[in-house]
Tab-separated table of C-alpha atoms in Angstrom:
chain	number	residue	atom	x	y	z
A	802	UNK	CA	208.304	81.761	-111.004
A	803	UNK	CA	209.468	84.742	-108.718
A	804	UNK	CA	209.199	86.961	-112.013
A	805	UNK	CA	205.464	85.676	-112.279
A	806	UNK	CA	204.867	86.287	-109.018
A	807	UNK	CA	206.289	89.815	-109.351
A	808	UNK	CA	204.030	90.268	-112.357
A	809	UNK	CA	200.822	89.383	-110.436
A	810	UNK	CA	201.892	91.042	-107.342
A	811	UNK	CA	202.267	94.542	-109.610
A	812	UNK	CA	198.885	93.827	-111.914
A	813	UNK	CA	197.411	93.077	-108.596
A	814	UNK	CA	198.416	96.540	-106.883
A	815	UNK	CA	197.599	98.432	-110.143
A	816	UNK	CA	194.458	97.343	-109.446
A	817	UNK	CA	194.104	97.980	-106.052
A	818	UNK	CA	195.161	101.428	-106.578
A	819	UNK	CA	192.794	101.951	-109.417
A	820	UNK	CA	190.047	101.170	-107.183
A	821	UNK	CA	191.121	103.205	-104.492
A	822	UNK	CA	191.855	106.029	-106.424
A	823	UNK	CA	188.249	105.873	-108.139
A	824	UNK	CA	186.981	105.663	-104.677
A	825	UNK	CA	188.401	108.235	-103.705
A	826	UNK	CA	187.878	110.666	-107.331
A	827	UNK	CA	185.750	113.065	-105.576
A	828	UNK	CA	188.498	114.131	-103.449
A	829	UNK	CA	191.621	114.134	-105.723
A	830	UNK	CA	189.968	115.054	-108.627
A	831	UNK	CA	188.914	118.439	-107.761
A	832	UNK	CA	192.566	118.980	-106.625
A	833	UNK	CA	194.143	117.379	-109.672
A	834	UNK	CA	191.656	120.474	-111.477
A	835	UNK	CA	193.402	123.208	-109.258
A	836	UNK	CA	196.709	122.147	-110.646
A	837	UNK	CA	196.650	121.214	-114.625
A	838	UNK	CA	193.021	123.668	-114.530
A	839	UNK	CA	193.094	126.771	-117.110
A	840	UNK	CA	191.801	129.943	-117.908
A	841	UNK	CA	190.245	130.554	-121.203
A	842	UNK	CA	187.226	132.397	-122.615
A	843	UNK	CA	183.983	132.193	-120.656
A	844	UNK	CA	181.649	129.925	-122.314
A	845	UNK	CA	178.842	132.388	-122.140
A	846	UNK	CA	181.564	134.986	-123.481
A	847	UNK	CA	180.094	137.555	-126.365
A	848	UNK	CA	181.630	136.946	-129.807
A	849	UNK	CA	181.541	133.288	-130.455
A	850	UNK	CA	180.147	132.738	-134.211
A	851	UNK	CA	179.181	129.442	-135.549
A	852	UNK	CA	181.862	128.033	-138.553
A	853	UNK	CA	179.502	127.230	-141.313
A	854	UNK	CA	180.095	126.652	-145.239
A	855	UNK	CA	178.463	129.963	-145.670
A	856	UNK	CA	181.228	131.573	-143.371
A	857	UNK	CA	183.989	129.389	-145.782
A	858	UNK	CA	182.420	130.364	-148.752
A	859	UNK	CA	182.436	134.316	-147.723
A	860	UNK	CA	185.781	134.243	-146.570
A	861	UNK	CA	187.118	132.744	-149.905
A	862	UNK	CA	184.869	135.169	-151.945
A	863	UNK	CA	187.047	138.233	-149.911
A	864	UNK	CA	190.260	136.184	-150.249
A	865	UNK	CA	190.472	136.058	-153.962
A	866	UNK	CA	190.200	139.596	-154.486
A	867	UNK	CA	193.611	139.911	-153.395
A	868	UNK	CA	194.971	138.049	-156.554
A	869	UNK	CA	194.200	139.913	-158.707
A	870	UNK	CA	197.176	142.666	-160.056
A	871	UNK	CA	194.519	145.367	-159.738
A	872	UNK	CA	192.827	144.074	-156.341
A	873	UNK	CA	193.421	145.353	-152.789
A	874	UNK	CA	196.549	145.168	-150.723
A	875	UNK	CA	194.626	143.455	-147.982
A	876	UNK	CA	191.014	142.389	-146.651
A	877	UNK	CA	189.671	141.569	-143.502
A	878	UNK	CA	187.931	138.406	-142.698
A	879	UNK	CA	185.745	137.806	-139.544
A	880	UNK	CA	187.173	135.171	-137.025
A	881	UNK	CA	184.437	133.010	-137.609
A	882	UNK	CA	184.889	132.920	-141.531
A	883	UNK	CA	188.486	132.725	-141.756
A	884	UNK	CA	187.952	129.651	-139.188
A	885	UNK	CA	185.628	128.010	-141.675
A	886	UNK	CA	187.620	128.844	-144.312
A	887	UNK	CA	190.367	127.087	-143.290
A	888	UNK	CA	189.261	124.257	-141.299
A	889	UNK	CA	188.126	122.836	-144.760
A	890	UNK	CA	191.769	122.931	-146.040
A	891	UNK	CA	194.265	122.725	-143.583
A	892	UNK	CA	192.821	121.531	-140.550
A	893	UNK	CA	190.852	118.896	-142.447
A	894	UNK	CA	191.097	116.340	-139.756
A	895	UNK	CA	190.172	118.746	-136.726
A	896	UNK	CA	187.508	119.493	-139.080
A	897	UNK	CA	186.477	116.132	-138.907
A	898	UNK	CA	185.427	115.296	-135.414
A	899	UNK	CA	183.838	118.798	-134.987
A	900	UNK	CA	180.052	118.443	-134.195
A	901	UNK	CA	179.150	122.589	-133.442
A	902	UNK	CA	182.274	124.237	-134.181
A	903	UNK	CA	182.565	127.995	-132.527
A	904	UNK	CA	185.088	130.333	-132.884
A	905	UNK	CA	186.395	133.542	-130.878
A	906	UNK	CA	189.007	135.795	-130.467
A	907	UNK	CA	190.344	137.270	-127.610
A	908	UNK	CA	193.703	139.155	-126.946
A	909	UNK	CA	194.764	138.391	-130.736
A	910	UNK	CA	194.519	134.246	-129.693
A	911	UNK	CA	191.730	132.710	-131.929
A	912	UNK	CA	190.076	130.155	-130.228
A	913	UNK	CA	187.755	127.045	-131.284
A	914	UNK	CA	185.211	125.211	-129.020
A	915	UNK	CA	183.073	122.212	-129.656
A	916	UNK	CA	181.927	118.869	-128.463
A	917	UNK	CA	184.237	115.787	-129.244
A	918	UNK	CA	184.268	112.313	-128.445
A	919	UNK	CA	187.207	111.235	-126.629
A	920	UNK	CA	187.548	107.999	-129.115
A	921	UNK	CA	188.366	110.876	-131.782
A	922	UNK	CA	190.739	112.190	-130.013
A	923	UNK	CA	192.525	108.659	-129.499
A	924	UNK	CA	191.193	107.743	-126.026
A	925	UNK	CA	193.842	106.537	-123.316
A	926	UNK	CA	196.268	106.072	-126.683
A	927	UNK	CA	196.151	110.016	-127.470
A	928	UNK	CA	195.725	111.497	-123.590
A	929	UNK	CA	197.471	108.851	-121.732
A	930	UNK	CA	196.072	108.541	-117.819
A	931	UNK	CA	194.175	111.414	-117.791
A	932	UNK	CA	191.409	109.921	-120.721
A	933	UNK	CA	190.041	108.181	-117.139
A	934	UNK	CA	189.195	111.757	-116.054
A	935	UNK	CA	186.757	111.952	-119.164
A	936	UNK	CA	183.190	110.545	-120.469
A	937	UNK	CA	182.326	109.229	-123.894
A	938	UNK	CA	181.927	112.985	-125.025
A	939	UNK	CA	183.550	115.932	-123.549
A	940	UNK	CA	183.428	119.513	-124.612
A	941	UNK	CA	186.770	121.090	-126.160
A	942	UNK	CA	188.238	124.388	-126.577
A	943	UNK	CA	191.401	125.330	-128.258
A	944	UNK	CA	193.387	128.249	-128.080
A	945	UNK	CA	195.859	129.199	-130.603
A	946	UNK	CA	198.408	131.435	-132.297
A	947	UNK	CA	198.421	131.873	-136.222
A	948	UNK	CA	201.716	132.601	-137.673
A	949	UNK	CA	202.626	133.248	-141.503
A	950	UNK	CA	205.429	130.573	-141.916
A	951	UNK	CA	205.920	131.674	-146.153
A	952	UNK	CA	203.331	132.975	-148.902
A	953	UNK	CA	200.378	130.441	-149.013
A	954	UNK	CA	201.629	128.691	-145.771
A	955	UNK	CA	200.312	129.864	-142.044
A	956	UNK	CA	200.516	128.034	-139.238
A	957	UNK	CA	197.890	127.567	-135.954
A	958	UNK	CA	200.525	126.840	-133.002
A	959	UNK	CA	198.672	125.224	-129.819
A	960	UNK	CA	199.260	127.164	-126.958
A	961	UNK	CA	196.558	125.763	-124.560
A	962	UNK	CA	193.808	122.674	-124.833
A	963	UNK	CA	191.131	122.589	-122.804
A	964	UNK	CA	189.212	119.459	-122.777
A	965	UNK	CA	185.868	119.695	-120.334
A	966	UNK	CA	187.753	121.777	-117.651
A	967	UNK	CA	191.316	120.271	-117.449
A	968	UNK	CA	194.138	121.611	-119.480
A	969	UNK	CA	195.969	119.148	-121.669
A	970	UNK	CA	199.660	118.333	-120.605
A	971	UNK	CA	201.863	119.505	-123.508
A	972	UNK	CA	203.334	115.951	-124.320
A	973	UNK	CA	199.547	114.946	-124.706
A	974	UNK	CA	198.929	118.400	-126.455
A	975	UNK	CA	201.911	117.595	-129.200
A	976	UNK	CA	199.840	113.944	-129.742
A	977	UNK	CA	196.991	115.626	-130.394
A	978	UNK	CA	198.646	118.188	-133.013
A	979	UNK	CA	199.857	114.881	-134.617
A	980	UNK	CA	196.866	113.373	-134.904
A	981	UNK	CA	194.917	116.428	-136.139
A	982	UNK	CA	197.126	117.308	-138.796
A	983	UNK	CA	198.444	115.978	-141.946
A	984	UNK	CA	200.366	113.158	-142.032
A	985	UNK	CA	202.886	114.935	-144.359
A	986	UNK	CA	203.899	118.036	-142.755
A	987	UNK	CA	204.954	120.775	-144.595
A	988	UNK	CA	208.088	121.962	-143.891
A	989	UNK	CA	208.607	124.877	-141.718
A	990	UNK	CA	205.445	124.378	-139.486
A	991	UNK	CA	206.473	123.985	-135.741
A	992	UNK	CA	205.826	120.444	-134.031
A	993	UNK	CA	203.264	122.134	-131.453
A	994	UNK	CA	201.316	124.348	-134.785
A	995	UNK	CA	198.427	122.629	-137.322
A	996	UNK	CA	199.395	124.207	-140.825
A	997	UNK	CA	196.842	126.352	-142.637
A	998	UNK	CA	197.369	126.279	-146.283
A	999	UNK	CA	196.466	129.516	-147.902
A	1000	UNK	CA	196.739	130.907	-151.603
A	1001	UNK	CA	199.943	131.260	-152.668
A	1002	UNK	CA	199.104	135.113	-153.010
A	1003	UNK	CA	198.472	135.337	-149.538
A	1004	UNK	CA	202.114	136.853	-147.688
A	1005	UNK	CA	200.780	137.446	-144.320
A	1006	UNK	CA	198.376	137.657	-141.750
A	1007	UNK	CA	197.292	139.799	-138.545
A	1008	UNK	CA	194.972	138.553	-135.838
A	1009	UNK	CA	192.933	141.182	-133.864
A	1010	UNK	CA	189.751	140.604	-131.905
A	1011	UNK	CA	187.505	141.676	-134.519
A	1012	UNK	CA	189.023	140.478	-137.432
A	1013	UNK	CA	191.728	138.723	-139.338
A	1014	UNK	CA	193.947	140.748	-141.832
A	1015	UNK	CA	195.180	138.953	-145.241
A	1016	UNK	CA	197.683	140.660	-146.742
A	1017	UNK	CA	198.750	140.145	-150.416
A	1018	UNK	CA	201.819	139.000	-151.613
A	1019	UNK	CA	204.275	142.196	-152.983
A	1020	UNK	CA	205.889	141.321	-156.630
């Protein structure tokens, strides 16, 4: 009975404390901003390009000259291509939940925005307490390193996650990079980094703000 008691007594301040604190939201929410807030790219920031299947399809076109024995060492694909490119292979599931996909890059950090709804991104499951900060859909913007990992292998490794203007704690970052990737990982691809499967001609890659640089694969 005491241990009942104790139950109810806890669900009953859990709830008391919910209502206060959503009382209260205009206060502590602005303040919970200041600390877990970020800086990334200005919305109205010049350079973001639309991912389309165009985009994929150009990128591809300039990627397959490079296996060829005769082709070019490298070629350069805009941000915005390579990004369409390869969130139809690798980053299927991202892919997935994007409504108006954008892409940018800024300081060699290649960066995605769109509009999600917080159901795809796994609600209180995926986000934990914070999901009560959100509404049904929230604009999203993800910044990110790629990495070659091994010929026809890359990797996009997280660094920040901006959902509306709060930065995603990295425990709830990591759930997101496990829900948005495979569910067989291959090996070699960091726990915080989406894999982007390339050709297995491709050896490596270079990120600058204008463009991405493929380089082929050296026999």
């Amino acid at each position: 009975m005491t241990a009942c008691l104790g139950r109810i007594g806890c669900g009953l301040l859990l709830v008391i404390l919910g209502a206060v604190g959503w009382h209260y939201r205009n206060e502590w929410v602005p303040k919970a901003k200041e600390i877990v807030g970020s800086v990334m790219p200005d919305g109205l920031a010049a350079g973001w390009q639309p991912l389309t299947d165009e985009g994929a399809k150009r990128a591809l076109t300039r990627i397959q000259r490079l296996s060829g024995d005769t082709g070019p060492a490298y070629v350069n694909v805009s941000p915005a291509d390579f990004a369409s490119y390869v969130l139809g292979t690798g980053l299927t599931q991202l892919a997935g939940i994007d409504s108006a996909p954008e892409a940018l890059v800024q300081d060699r950090t290649l960066f995605l925005r769109t509009r999600v709804r917080m159901d795809e991104l796994g609600g209180g499951e995926g986000l934990g307490p914070v999901a009560q900060l959100f509404d049904e859909t929230e604009p999203l913007m993800i910044g990110g390193q790629l990495e070659a990992v091994r010929p026809g292998l890359a990797q996009y490794r997280l660094t920040e996650v901006v959902l509306k203007d709060l930065k995603i704690p990295r425990p709830a970052l990591l759930s997101l990079v496990e829900r948005w990737g495979p569910a067989k990982r291959p090996e070699g691809v960091d726990k915080d980094a989406l894999p982007v499967i390339l050709p297995g001609y491709i050896a490596d890659l270079r990120v600058r703000d204008d463009r991405i640089t493929l380089y082929k694969t050296v026999q």
